Coordinates of C-alpha atoms in Angstrom, one line a residue:
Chain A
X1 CA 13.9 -114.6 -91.7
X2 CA 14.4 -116.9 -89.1
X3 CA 14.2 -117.1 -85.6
X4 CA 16.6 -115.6 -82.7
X5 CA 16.4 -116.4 -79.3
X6 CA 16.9 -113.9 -76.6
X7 CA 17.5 -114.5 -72.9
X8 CA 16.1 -111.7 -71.4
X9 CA 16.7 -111.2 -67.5
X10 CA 13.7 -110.0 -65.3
X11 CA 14.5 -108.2 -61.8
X12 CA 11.8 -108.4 -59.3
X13 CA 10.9 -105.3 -57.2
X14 CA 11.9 -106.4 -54.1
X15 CA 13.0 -109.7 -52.3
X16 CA 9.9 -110.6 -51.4
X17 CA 7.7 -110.6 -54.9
X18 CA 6.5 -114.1 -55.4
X19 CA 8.8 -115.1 -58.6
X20 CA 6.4 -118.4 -59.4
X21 CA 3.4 -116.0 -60.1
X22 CA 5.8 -113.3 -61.9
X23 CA 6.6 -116.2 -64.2
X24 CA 3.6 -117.4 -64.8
X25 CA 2.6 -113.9 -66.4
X26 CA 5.3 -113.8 -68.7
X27 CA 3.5 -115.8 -70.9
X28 CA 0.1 -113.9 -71.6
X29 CA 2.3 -110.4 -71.6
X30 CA 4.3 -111.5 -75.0
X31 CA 3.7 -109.2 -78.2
X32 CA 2.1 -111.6 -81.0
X33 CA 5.0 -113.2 -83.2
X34 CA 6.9 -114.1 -80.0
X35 CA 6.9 -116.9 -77.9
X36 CA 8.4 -118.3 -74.4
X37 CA 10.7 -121.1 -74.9
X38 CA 11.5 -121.3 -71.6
X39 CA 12.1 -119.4 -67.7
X40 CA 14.4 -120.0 -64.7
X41 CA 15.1 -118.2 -61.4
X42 CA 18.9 -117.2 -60.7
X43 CA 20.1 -116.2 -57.4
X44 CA 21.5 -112.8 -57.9
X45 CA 22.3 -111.3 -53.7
X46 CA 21.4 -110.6 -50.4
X47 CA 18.5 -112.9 -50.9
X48 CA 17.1 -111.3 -54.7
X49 CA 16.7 -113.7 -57.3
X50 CA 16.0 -112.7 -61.1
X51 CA 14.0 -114.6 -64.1
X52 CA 16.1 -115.2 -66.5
X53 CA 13.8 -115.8 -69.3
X54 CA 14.5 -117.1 -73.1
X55 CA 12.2 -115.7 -75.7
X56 CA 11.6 -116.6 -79.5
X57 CA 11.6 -113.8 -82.1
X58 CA 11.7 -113.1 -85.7
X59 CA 15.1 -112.0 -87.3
X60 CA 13.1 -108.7 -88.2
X61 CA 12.5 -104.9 -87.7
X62 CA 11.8 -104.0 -84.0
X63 CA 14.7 -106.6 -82.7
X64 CA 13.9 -107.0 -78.8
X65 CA 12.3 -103.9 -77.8
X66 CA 8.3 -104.8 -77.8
X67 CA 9.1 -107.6 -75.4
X68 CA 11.2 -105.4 -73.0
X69 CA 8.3 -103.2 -73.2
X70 CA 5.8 -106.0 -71.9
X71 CA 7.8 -107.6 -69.6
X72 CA 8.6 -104.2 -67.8
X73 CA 5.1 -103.3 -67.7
X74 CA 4.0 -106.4 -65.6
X75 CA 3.2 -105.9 -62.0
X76 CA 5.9 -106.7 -59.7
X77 CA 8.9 -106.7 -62.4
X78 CA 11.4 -103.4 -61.8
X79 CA 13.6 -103.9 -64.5
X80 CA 14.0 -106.0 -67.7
X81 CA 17.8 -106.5 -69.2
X82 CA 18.8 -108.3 -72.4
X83 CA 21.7 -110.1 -72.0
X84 CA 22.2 -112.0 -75.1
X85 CA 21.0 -112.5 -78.7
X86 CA 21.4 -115.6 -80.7
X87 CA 19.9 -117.7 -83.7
X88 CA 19.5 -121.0 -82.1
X89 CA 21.4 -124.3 -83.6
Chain B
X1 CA 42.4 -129.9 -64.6
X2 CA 42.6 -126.2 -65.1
X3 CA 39.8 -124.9 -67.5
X4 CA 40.8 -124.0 -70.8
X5 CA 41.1 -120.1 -71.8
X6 CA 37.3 -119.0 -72.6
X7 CA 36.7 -116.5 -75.7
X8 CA 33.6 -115.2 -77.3
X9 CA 32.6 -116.1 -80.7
X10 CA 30.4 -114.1 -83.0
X11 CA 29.4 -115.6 -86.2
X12 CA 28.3 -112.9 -88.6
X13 CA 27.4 -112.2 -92.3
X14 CA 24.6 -112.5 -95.0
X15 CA 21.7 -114.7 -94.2
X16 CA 21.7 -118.1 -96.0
X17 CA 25.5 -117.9 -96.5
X18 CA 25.6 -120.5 -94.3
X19 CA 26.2 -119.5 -90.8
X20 CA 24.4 -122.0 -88.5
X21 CA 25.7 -124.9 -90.9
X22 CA 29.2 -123.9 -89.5
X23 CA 28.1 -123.5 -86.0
X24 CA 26.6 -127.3 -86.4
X25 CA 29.7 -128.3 -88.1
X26 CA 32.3 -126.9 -85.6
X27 CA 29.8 -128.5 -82.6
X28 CA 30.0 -131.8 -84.8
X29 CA 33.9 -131.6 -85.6
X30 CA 35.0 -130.8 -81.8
X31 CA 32.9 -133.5 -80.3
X32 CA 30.4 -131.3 -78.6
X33 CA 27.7 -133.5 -79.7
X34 CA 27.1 -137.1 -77.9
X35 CA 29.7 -140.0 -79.8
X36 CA 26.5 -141.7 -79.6
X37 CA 24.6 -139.8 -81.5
X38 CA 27.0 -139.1 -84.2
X39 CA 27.7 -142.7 -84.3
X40 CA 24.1 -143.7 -85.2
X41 CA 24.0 -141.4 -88.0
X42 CA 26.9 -142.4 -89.2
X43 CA 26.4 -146.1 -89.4
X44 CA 22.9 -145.4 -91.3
X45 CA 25.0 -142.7 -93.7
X46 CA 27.3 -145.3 -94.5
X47 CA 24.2 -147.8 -95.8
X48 CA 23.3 -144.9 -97.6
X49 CA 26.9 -144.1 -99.0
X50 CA 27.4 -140.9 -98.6
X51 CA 28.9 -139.1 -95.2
X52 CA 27.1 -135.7 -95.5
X53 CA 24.1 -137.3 -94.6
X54 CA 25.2 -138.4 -91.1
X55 CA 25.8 -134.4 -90.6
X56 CA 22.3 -133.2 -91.6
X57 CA 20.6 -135.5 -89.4
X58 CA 22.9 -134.3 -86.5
X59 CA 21.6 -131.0 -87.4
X60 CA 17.9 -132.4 -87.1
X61 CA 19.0 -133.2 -84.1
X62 CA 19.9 -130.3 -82.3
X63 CA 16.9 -128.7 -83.4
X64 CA 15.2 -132.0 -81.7
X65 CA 16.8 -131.5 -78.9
X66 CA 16.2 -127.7 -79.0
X67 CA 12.4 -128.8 -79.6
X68 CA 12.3 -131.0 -76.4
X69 CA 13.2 -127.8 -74.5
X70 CA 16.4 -129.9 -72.6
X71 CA 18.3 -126.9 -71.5
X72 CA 17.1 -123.1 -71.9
X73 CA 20.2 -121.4 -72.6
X74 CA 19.9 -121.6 -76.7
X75 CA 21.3 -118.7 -77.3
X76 CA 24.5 -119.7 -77.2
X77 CA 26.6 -122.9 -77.5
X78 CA 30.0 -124.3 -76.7
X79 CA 32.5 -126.0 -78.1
X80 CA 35.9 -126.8 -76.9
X81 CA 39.7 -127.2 -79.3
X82 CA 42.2 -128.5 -78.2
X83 CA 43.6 -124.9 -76.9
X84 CA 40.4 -123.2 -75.8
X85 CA 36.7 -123.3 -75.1
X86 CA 34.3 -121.3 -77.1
X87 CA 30.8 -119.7 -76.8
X88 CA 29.5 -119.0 -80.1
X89 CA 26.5 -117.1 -80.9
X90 CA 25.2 -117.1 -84.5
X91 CA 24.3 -112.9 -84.7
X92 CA 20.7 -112.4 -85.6
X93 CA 21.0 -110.6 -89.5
X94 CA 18.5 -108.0 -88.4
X95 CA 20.1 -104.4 -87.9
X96 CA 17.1 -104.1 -84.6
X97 CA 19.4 -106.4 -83.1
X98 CA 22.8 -104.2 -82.8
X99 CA 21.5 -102.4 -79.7
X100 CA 21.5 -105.9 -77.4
X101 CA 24.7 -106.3 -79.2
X102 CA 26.3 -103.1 -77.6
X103 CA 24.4 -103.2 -74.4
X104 CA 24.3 -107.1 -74.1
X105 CA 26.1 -109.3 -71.3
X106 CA 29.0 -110.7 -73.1
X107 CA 30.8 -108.2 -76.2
X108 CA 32.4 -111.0 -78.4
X109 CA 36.1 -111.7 -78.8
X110 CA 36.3 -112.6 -82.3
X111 CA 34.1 -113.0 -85.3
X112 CA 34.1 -115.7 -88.1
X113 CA 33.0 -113.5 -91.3
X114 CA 30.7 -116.0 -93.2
X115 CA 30.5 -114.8 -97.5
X116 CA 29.1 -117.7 -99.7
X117 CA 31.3 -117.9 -102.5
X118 CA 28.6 -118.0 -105.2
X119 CA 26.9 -114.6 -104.0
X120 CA 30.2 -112.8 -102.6
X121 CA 30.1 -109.9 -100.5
X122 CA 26.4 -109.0 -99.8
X123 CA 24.3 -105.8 -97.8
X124 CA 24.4 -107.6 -94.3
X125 CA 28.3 -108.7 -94.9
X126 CA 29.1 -105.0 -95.1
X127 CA 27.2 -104.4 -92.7
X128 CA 28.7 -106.9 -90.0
X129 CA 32.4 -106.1 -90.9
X130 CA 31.5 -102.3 -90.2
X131 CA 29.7 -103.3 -87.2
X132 CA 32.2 -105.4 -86.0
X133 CA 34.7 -102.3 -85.6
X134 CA 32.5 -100.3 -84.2
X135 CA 32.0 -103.0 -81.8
X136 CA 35.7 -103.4 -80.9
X137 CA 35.7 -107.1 -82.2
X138 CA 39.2 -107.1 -83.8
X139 CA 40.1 -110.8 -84.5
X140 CA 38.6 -112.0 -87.4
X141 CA 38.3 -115.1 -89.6
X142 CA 37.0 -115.6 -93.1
X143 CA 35.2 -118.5 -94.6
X144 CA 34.5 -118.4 -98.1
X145 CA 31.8 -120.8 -97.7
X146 CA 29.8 -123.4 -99.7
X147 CA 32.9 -123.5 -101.7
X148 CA 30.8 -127.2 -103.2
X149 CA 28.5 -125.0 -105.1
X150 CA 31.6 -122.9 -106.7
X151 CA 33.1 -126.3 -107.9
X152 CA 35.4 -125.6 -105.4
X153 CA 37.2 -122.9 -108.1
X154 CA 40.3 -121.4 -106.6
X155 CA 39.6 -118.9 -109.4
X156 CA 36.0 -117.7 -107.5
X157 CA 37.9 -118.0 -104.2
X158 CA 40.3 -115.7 -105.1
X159 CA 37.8 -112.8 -106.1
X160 CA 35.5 -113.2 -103.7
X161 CA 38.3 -112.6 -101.1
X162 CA 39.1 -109.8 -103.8
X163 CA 36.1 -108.1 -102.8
X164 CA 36.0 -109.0 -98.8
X165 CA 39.2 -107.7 -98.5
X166 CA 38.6 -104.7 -100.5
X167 CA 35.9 -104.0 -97.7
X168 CA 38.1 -104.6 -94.7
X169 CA 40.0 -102.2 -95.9
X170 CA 38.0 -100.0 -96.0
X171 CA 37.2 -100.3 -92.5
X172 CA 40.7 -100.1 -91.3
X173 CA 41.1 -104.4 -91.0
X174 CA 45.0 -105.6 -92.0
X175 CA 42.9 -108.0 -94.6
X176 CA 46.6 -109.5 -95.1
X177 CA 46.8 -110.4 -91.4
X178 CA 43.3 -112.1 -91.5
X179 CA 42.6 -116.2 -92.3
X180 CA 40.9 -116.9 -95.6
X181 CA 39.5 -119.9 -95.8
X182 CA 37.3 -121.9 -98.6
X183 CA 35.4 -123.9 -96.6
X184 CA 32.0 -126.1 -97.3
X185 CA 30.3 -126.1 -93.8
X186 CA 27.8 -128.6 -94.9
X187 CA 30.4 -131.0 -96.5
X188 CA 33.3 -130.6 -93.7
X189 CA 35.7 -128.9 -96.5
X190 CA 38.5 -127.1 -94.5
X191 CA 37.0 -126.9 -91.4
X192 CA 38.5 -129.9 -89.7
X193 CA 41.7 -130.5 -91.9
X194 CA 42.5 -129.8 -95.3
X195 CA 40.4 -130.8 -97.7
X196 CA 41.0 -133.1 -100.7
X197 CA 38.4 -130.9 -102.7
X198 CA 40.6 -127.5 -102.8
X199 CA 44.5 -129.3 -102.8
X200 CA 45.3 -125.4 -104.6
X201 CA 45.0 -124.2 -100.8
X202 CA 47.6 -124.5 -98.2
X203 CA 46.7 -122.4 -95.1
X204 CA 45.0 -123.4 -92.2
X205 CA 41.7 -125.0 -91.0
X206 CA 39.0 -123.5 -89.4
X207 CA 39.8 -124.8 -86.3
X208 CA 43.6 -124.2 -86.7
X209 CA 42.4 -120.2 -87.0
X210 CA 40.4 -120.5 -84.2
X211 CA 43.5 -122.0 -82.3
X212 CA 45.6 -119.0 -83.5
X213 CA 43.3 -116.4 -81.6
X214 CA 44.6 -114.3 -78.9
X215 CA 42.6 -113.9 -75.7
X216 CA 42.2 -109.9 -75.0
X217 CA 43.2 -108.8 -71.2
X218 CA 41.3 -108.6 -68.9
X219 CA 39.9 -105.5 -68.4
X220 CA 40.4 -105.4 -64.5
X221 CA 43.4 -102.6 -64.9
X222 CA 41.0 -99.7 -65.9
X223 CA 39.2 -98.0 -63.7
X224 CA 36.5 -99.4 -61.9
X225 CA 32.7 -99.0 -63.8
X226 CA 29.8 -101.1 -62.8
X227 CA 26.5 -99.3 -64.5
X228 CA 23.8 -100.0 -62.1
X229 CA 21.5 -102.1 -63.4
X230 CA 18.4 -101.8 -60.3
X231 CA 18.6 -100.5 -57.0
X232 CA 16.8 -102.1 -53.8
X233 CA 16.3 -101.4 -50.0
X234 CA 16.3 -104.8 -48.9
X235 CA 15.0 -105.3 -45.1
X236 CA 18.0 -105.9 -42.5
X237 CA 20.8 -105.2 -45.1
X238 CA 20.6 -101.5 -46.7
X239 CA 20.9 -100.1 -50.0
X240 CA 22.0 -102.3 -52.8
X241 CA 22.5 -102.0 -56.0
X242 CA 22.7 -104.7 -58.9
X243 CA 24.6 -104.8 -61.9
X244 CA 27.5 -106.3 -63.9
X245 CA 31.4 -105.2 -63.5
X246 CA 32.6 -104.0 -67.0
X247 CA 36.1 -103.1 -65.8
X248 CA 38.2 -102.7 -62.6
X249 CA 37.8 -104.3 -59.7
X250 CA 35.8 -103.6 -56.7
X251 CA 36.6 -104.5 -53.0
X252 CA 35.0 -104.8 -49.7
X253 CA 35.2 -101.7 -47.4
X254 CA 36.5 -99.3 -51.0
X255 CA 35.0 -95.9 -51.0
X256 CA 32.7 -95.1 -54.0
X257 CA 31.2 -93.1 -55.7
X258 CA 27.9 -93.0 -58.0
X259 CA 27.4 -91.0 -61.0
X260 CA 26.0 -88.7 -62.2
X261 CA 24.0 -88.3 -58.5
X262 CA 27.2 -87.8 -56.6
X263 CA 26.7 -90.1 -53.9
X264 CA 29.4 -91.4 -52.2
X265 CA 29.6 -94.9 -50.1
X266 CA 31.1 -97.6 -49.0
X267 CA 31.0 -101.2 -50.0
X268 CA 29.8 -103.5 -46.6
X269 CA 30.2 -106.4 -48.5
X270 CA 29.6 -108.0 -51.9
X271 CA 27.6 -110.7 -53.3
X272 CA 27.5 -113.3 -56.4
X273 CA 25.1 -115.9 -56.8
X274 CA 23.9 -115.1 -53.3
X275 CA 28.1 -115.8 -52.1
X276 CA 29.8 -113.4 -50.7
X277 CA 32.6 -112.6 -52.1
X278 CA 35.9 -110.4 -51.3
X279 CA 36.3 -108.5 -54.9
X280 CA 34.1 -108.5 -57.5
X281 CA 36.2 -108.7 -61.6
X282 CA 34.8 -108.0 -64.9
X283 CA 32.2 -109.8 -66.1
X284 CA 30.8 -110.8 -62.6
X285 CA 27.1 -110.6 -61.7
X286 CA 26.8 -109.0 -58.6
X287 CA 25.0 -106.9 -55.9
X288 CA 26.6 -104.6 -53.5
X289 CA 25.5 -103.2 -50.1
X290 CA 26.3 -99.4 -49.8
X291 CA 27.0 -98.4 -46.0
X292 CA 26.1 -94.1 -46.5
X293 CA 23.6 -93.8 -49.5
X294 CA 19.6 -93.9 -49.6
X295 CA 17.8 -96.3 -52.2
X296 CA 16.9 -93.0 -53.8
X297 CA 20.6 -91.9 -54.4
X298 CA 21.2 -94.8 -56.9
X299 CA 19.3 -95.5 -59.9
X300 CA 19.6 -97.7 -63.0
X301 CA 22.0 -96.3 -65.8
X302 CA 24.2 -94.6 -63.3
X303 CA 27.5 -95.5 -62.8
X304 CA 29.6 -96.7 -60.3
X305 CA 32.7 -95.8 -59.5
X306 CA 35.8 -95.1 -56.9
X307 CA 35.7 -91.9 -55.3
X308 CA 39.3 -91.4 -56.3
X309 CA 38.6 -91.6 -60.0
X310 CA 34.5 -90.9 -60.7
X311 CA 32.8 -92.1 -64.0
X312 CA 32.5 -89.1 -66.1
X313 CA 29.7 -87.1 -66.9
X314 CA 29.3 -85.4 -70.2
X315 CA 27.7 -81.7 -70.9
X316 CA 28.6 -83.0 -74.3
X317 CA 31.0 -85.8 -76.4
X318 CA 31.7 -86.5 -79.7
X319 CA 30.9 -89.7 -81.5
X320 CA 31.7 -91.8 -84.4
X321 CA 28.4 -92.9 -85.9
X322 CA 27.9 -95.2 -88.6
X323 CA 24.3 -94.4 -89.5
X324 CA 22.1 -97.8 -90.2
X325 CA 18.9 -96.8 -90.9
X326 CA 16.8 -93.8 -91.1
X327 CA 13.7 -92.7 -93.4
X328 CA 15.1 -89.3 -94.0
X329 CA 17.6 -87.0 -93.2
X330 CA 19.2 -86.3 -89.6
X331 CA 20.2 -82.6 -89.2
X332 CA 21.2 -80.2 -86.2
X333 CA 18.9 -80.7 -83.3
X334 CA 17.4 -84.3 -83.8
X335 CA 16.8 -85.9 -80.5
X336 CA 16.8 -89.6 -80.6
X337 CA 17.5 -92.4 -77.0
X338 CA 21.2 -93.4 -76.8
X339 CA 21.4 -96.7 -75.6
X340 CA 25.0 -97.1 -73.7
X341 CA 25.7 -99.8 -70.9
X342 CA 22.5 -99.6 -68.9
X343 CA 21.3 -95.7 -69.8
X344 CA 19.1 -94.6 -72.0
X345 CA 19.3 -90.8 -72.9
X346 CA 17.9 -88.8 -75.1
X347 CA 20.4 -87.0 -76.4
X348 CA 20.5 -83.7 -78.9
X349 CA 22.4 -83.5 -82.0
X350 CA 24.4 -80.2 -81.5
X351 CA 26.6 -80.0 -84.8
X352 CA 27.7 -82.7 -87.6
X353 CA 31.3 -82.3 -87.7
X354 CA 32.3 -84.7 -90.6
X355 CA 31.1 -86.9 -93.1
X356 CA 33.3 -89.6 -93.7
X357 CA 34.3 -91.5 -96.8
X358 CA 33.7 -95.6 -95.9
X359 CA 36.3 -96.3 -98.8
X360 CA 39.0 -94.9 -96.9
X361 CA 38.0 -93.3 -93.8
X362 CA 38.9 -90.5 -94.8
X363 CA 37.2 -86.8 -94.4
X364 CA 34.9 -86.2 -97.2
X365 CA 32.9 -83.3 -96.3
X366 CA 33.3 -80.8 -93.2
X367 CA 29.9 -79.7 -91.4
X368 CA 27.9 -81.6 -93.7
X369 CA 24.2 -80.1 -93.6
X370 CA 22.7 -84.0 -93.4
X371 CA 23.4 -87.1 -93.2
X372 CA 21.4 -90.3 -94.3
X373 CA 21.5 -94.1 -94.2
X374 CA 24.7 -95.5 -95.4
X375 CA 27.0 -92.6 -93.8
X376 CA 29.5 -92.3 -91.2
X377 CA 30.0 -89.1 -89.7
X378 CA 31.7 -87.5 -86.2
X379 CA 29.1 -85.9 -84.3
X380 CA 29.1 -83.4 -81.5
X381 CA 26.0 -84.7 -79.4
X382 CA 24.4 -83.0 -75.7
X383 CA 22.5 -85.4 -73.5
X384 CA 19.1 -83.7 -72.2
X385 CA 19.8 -84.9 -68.5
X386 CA 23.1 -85.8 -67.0
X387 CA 24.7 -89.1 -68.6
X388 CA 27.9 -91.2 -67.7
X389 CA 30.0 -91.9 -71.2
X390 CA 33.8 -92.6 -71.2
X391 CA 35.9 -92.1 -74.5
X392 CA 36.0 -95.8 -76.3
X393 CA 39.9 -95.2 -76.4
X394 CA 40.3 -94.6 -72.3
X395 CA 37.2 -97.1 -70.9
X396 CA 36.1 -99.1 -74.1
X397 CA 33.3 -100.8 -72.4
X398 CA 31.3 -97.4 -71.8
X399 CA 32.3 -96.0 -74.9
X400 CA 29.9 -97.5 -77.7
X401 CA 25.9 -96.5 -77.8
X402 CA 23.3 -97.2 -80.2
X403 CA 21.2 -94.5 -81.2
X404 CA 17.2 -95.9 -81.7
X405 CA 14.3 -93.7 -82.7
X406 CA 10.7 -94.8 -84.3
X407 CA 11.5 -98.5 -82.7
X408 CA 14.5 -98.8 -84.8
X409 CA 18.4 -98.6 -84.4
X410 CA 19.4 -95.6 -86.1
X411 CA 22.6 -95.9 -86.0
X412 CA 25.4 -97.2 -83.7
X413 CA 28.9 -95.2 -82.5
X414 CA 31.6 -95.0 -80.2
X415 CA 32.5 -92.3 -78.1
X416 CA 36.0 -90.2 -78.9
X417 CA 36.0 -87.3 -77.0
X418 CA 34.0 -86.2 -73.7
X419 CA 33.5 -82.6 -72.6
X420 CA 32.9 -83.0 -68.6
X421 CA 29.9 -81.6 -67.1
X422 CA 31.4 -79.5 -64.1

């Protein structure tokens, strides 16, 4: 089937949850068959920053929803966005 | 130097017909992969007599590169002609995917329609096209592709864009305004310049079709709608919200208003990238602090607005629906999520209204008592809490949803007509 990446971006609950340990548990929360390629803070304003995290997943039923599902139920994270889907070249 | 005009590119169609060999062979073909690189591969094809090899190991090498983690944002790549710069994103085949399609960051500008000429048009290829109208992606390009393993026939050319064209029309596409092109992706056939293989063919390249695109407007004329994506009380500052601008254009000290809570504001100041800025366009990333509202007055999937012209609220609307997938029947009453910008809503289905025919669009039954995978119907639909949706024809960016149910996409729609919640 493939694989398709998606960059899925993580806000923080406030301005002053540490993003370095919200990172770090991104990892361990992924549904089996998925994996983290890779994770970088963005400035978003007035001092917030989001993850902005890219994730590996089947071409298959269920599409992105079990990982929004994880990542949202991770202390500290208030909302989880994806904001593109693509097979990587 | 100015930069280029920027447009979205969607690649779509049947797995295996070939669609990441074109994206590698547009990056490869437009120079968006080192000189250096190509050079080497080139130098050892040449040894080996015979050029295609060069391009498979530039392929090898991307996924490399992609291996080696060097940048994270592999969802996407670019390329540049001589006329514009492209992001192209190679659409996952899987219908799960359509929601982040409709509710993702960036809605594309164009598609390039992918059929392999030996299989022809195939379940995901109808599939895309139909998508691809619901989406509002309007500009699109054909490849009949791997046209080497059709002995580059102009006679298997010419019926398999018999058959794609068949099904644009049946979707309401012009098929006689739209680029066919036999193309090879893996040999370079057409995609460059005109190939020696098909000298029967005399329209353009690829990349002369890509040249040919139009770049939409701006949305920045409509009114302005920014669904909220988070809110925060941050110490010092106030309430502000986050989210992305779909249309209008919001500036400092502008009175707003949110929907559907009601609260009314006004904007202090604006930020981007932790800048401030005077106005926030489409497409920017921003958050916004609201002198007159409470953290609890804005939450995520409402929408924001000016107080002149609020984002409407629907007691109930009426949808065009292509429906995807579902293990039954859906009848009067089902209650599925609609996903639309950054709500989700569970939302009641009041009354089918009309089945559709696909081959033409037309009506084919009136109050039908079910519909099923396959269809496309108008629906009269009642969200079970309040819910900000804008006809696709006024406010196109608010107007398309994708209804998901049993953690799959059911089906996906556009809204035509909104009954306001007074």
């Amino acid at each position: 089937m493939g694989d398709v990446a998606a960059t899925i971006k993580i806000m923080p609950e406030g301005v002053d949850t540490d993003l370095k340990a919200l990172a770090g548990k991104l990892e361990s929360a992924l549904p089996e068959g998925t994996e983290l390629y890779g994770v970088k803070e963005e400035p978003v304003a007035f001092g917030l920053k989001a993850l902005m995290a890219v994730v590996m997943l089947g071409d298959a039923e269920g599409g992105t929803e079990p990982v929004e599902v994880a990542f949202a139920a991770i202390d500290g994270v208030e909302g989880v966005q994806v904001v593109e889907v693509g097979r990587p070249v | 130097m100015a930069e280029k005009p920027h447009l979205n590119l969607a690649v779509i169609g049947h797995i295996d017909h070939g669609k990441s060999t074109l994206v590698g062979r547009l990056m490869y073909e437009t120079g968006a992969i080192a000189e250096h690189v190509i050079e080497k591969y080139r130098e050892e094809a040449k040894e080996k007599g015979k050029e295609s090899f060069a391009f498979a190991w530039v392929m090898d090498t991307l996924k490399e590169e992609r291996e080696r983690g060097i940048t994270i944002d592999i969802a996407h790549k670019r390329f540049d002609t001589n006329k514009y710069y492209f992001t192209i994103v190679d659409c996952p085949g899987h219908r799960d995917f359509v929601k982040n399609m409709i509710t993702g960051a960036s809605q594309a500008d164009a598609a390039i329609l992918v059929v392999a000429a030996p299989d022809g048009v195939m379940a995901q290829t109808k599939e895309h096209v139909f998508l691809s109208r619901t989406l509002g992606i309007n500009q699109l390009v054909i490849a009949v592709n791997k046209m080497d393993a059709a002995n580059y026939s102009e006679e298997r050319y010419n019926e398999v864009k018999e058959e794609v064209s068949q099904l644009l029309g049946m979707v309401g596409f012009k098929a006689s305004e739209i680029p066919f092109i036999p193309t090879s992706a893996f040999e370079g056939d057409n995609i460059k310049e005109a190939s020696s293989n098909t000298p029967w063919y005399k329209g353009p390249s690829i990349l002369d079709s890509l040249n040919a695109l139009t770049v939409p407007d701006k949305p920045d004329t409509l009114p302005l709608r920014i669904p909220v994506q988070d809110a925060y009380t941050i110490s010092g500052i106030g309430t502000v919200p986050v989210g992305r601008v779909e249309t209008g254009v919001m500036k400092k000290g502008e009175k707003i208003i949110f929907m559907p809570s009601g609260a009314v504001g006004e904007v202090k100041s604006i930020e981007m990238h932790h800048e401030e800025i005077p106005e926030a366009v489409p497409g920017d990333n921003i958050g916004w602090n609201v002198r007159g509202i409470g953290k609890g007055d804005v939450r995520r999937g409402d929408v924001c607005g000016p107080a002149s012209k609020p984002p409407t609220v629907a007691e109930e609307f009426t949808g065009q629906v292509v429906v995807l997938q579902h293990p039954s029947a859906i009848t009067v009453g089902y209650t599925p999520v609609f996903h639309c910008h950054t709500t989700q809503t569970a939302c009641t289905f009041m009354s089918l209204d009309k089945k559709l025919d696909p081959k033409s669009g037309q009506v084919k039954e009136e109050n039908p008592t079910y519909i099923k995978a396959g269809d496309a119907a108008i629906i009269t639909v009642k969200p079970t809490r309040p819910m900000v949706i804008e006809p696709v024809k006024e406010i196109p960016q608010l107007g398309r949803f994708a209804v998901r149910d049993m953690g799959m996409t059911i089906a996906a729609g556009m809204c035509m007509s909104v009954k306001e919640k007074k």
